[in-house]
PDB file of C-alpha atoms in Angstrom:
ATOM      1  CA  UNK A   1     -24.542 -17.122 111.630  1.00 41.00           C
ATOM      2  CA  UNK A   2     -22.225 -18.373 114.092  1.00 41.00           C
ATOM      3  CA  UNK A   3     -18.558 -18.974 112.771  1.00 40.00           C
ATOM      4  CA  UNK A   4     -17.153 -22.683 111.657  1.00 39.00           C
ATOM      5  CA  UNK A   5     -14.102 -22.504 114.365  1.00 39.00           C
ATOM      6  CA  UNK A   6     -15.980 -21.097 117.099  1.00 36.00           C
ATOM      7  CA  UNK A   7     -16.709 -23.170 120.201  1.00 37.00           C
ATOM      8  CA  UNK A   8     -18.984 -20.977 122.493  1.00 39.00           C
ATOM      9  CA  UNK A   9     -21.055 -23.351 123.887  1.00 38.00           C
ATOM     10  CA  UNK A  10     -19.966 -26.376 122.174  1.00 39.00           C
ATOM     11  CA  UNK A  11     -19.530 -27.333 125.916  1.00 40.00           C
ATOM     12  CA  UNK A  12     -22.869 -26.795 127.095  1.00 36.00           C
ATOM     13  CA  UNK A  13     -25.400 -29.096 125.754  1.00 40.00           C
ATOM     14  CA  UNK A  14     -26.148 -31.739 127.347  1.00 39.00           C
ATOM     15  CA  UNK A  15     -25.381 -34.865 126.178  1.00 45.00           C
ATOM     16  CA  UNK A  16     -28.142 -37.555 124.117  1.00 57.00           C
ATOM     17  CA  UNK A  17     -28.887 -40.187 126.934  1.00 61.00           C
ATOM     18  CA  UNK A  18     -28.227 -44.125 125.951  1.00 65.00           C
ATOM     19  CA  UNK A  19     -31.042 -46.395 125.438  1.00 63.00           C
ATOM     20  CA  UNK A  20     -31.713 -47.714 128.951  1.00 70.00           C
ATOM     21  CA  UNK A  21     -31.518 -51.370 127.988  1.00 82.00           C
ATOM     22  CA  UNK A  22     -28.335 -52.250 126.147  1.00 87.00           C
ATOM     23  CA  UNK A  23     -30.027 -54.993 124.431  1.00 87.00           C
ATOM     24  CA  UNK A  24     -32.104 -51.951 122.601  1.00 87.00           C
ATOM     25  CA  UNK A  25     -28.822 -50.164 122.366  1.00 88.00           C
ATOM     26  CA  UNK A  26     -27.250 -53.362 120.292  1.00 91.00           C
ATOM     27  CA  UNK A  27     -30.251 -53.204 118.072  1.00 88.00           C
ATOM     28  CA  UNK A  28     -30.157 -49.535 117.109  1.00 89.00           C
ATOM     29  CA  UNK A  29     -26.054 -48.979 116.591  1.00 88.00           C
ATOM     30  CA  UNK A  30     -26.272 -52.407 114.287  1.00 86.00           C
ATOM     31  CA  UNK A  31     -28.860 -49.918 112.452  1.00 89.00           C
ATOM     32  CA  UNK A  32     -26.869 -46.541 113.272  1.00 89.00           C
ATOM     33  CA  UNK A  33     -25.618 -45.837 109.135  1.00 90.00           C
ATOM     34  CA  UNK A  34     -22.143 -44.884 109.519  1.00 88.00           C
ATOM     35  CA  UNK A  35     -21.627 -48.484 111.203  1.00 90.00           C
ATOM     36  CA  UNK A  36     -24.854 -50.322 109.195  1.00 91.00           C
ATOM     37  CA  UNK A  37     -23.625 -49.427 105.763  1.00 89.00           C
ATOM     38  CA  UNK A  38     -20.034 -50.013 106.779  1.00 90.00           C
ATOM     39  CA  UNK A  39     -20.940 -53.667 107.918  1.00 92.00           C
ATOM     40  CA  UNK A  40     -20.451 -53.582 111.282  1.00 94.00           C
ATOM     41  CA  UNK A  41     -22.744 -55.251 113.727  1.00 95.00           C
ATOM     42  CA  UNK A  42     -23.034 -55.105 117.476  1.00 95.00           C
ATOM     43  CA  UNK A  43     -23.293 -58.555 118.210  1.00 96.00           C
ATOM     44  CA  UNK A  44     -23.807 -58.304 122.215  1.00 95.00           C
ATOM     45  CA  UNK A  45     -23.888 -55.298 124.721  1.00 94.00           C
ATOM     46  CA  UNK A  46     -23.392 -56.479 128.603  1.00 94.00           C
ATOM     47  CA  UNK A  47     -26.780 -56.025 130.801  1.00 93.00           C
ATOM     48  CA  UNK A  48     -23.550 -53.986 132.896  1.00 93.00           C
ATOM     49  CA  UNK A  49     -22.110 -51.967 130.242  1.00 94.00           C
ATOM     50  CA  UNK A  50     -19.163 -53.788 130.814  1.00 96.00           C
ATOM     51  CA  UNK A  51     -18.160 -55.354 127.105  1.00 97.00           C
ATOM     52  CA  UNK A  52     -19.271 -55.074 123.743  1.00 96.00           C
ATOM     53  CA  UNK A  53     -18.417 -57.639 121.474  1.00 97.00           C
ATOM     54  CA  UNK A  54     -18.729 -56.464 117.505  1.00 97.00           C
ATOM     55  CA  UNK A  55     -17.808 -57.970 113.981  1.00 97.00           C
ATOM     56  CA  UNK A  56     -17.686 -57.364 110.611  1.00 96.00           C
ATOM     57  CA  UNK A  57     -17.951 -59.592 107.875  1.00 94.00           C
ATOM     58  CA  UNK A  58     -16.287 -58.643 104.529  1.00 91.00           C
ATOM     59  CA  UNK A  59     -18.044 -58.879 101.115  1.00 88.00           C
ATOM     60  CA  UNK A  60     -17.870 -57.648  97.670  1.00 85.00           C
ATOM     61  CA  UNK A  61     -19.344 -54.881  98.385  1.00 84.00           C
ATOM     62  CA  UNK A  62     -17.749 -53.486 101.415  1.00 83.00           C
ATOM     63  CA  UNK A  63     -14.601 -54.891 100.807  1.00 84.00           C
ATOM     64  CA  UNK A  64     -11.079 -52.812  99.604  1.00 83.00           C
ATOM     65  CA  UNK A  65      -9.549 -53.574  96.311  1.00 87.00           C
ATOM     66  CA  UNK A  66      -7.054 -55.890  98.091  1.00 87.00           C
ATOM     67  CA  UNK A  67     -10.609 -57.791  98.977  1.00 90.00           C
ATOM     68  CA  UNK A  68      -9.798 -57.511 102.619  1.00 90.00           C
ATOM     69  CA  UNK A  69     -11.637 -55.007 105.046  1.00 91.00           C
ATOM     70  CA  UNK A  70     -11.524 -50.979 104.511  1.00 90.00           C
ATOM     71  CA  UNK A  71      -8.974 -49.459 107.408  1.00 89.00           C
ATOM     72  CA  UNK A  72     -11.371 -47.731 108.374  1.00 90.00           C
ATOM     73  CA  UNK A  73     -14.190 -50.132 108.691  1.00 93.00           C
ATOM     74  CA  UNK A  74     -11.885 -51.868 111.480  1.00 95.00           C
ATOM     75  CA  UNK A  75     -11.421 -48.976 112.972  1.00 95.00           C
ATOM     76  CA  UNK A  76     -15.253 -47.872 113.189  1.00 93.00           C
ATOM     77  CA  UNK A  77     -15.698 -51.225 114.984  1.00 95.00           C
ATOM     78  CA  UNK A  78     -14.096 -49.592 117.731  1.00 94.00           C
ATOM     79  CA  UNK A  79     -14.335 -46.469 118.227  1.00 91.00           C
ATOM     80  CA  UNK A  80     -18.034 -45.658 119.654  1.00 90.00           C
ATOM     81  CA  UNK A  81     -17.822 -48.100 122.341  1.00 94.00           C
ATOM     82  CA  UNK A  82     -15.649 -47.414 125.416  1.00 96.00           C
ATOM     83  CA  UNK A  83     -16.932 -43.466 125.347  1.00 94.00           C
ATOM     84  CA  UNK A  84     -21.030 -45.871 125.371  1.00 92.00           C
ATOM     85  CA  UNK A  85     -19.884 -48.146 127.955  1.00 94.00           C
ATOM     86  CA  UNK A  86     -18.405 -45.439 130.120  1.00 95.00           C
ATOM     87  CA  UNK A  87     -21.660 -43.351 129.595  1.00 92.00           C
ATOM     88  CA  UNK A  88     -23.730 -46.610 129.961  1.00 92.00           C
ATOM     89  CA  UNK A  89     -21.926 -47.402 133.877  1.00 93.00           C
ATOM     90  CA  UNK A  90     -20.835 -43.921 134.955  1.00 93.00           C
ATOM     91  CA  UNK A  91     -24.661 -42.362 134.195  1.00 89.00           C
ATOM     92  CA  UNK A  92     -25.820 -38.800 133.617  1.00 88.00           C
ATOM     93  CA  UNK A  93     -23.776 -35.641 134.599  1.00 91.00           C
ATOM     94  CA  UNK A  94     -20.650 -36.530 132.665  1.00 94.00           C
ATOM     95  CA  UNK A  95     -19.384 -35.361 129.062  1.00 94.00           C
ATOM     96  CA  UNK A  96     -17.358 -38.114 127.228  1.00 95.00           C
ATOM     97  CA  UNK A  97     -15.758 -38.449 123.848  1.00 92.00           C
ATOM     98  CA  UNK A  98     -12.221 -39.701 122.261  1.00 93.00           C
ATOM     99  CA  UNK A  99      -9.512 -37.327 121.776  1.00 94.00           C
ATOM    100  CA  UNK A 100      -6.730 -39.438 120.587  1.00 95.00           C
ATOM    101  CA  UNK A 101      -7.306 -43.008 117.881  1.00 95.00           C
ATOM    102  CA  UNK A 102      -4.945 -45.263 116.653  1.00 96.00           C
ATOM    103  CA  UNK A 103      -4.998 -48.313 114.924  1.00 96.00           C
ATOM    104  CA  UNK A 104      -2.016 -50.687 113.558  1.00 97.00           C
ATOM    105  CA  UNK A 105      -2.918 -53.263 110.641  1.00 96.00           C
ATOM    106  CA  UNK A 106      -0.723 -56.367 111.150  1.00 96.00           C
ATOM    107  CA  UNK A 107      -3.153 -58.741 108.885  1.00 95.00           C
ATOM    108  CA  UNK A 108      -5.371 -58.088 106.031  1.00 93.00           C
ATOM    109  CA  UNK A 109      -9.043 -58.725 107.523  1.00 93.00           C
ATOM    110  CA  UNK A 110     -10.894 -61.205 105.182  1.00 92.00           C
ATOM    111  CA  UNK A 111     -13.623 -63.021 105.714  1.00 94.00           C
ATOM    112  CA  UNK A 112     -15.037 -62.321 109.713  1.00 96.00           C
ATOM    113  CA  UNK A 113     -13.620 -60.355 111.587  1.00 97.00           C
ATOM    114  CA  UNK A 114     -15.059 -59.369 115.089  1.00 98.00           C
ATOM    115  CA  UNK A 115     -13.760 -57.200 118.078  1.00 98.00           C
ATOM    116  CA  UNK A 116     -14.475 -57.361 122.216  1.00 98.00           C
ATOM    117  CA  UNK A 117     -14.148 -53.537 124.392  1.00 97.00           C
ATOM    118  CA  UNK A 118     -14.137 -54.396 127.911  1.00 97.00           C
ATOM    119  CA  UNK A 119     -14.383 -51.675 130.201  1.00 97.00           C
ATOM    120  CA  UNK A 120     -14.496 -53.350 133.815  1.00 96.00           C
ATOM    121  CA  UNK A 121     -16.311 -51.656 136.671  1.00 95.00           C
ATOM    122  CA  UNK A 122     -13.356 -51.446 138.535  1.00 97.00           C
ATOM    123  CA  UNK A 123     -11.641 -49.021 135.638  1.00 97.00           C
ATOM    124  CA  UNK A 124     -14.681 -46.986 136.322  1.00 97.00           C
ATOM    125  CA  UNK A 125     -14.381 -46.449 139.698  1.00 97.00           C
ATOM    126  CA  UNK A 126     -10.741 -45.135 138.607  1.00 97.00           C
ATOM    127  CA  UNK A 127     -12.137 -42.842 136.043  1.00 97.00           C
ATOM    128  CA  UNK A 128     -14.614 -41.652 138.962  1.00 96.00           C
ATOM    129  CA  UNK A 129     -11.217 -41.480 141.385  1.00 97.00           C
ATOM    130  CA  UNK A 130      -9.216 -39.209 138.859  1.00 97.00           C
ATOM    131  CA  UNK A 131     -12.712 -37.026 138.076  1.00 97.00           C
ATOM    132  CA  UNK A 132     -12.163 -36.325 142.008  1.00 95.00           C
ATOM    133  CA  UNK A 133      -9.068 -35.464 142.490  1.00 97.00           C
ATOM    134  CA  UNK A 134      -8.513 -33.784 138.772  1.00 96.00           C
ATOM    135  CA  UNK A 135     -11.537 -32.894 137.643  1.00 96.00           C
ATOM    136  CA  UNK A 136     -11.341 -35.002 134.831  1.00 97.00           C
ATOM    137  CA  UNK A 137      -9.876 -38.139 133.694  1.00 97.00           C
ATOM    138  CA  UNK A 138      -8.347 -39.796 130.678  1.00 97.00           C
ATOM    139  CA  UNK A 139      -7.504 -43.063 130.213  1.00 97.00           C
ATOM    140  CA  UNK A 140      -6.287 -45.521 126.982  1.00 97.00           C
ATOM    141  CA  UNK A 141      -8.000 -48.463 126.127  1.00 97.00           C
ATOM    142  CA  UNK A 142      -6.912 -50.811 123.944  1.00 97.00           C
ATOM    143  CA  UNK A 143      -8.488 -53.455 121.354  1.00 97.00           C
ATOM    144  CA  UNK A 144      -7.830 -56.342 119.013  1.00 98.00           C
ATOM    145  CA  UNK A 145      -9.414 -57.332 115.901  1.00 98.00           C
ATOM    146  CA  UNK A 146      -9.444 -61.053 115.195  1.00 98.00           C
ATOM    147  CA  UNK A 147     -10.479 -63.125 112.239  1.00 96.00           C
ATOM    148  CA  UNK A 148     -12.231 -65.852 112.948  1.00 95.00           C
ATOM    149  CA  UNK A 149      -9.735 -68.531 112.832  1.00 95.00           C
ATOM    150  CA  UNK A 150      -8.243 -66.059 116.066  1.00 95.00           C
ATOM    151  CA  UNK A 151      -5.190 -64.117 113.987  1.00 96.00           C
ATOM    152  CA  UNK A 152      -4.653 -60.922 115.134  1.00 98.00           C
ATOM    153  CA  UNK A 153      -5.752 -58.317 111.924  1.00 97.00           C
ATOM    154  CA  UNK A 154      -5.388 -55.080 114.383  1.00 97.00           C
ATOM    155  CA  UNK A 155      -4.486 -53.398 117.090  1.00 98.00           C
ATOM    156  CA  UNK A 156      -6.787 -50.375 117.935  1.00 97.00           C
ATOM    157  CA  UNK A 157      -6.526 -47.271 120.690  1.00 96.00           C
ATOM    158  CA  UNK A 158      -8.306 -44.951 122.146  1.00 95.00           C
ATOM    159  CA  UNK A 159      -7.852 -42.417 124.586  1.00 97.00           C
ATOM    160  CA  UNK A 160     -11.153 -41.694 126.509  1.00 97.00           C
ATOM    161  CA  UNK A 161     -11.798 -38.300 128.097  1.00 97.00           C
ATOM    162  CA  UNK A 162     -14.484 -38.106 131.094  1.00 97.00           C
ATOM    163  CA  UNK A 163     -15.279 -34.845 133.265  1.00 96.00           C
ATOM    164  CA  UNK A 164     -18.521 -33.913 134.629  1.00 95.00           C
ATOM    165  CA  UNK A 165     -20.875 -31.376 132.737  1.00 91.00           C
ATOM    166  CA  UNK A 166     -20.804 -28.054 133.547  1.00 79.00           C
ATOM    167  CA  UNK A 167     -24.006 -26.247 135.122  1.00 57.00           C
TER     168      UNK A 167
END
């Protein structure tokens, strides 16, 4: 049995591929449990992997006992996406995940509340620049989480580490 803190190969693996079409991609994280059973939907995926636009709408059962959105709820409305829409522009041959999340509550979240990652082509290429001449890159992206009558409810970061899988 292999021991819980060891690593040896945790690196290796290659990693699951992304639903070719993001509009099958939308579909299948709206299902995905951990986000499904939280509330959260994927309400649009860019044909570009460019911006994903999500929300989550608070009811009695999903709700805190303040009646406002879980912390973490908001938070899960975040933090998939910019490690999918890298993966989604920069292709296969790269290992991605977060290593650093924030998130600062400013508003209790009640009623809608709905969240838009953008992560422009143009930030790839610079990802794709630093890979080059670093051999790997990280980069902080962050997010706001707006009711629906626009208040701000959070402010959400994550830091996004990219290098290129190992043969």
């Amino acid at each position: 049995m292999k021991p819980l803190n060891s690593t040896k190969g945790a690196h290796t693996r290659a990693p699951r591929a992304l639903p070719a079409n993001p509009a099958r991609f939308r579909l299948l994280m709206s299902l995905y449990p951990p986000l499904f059973f939280a509330g959260v939907r994927v309400d649009e995926v860019a044909e570009d992997w460019t911006a994903i636009e999500v929300s989550h709408r608070v009811r009695p059962w999903n709700r805190n006992v303040n009646r406002s959105a879980f912390g973490g709820t908001l938070f899960a409305m975040t933090d998939p996406f910019y490690a999918v829409m890298a993966a989604g522009q920069l292709g296969s041959g790269y290992r991605i995940w977060n290593t650093v999340g924030s998130i600062e509550f400013l508003a209790p979240g009640i009623g809608t509340v709905s969240a838009t990652m953008k992560l422009g082509a143009d930030q790839v290429d610079m990802i794709r620049d630093e890979i080059r001449s670093r051999g790997h890159s990280v980069t902080t992206h962050a997010t706001e989480i707006r009711a629906a009558d626009g208040n701000l409810v959070a402010r959400a970061s994550q830091n996004l580490y990219v290098r290129p899988t190992r043969s």
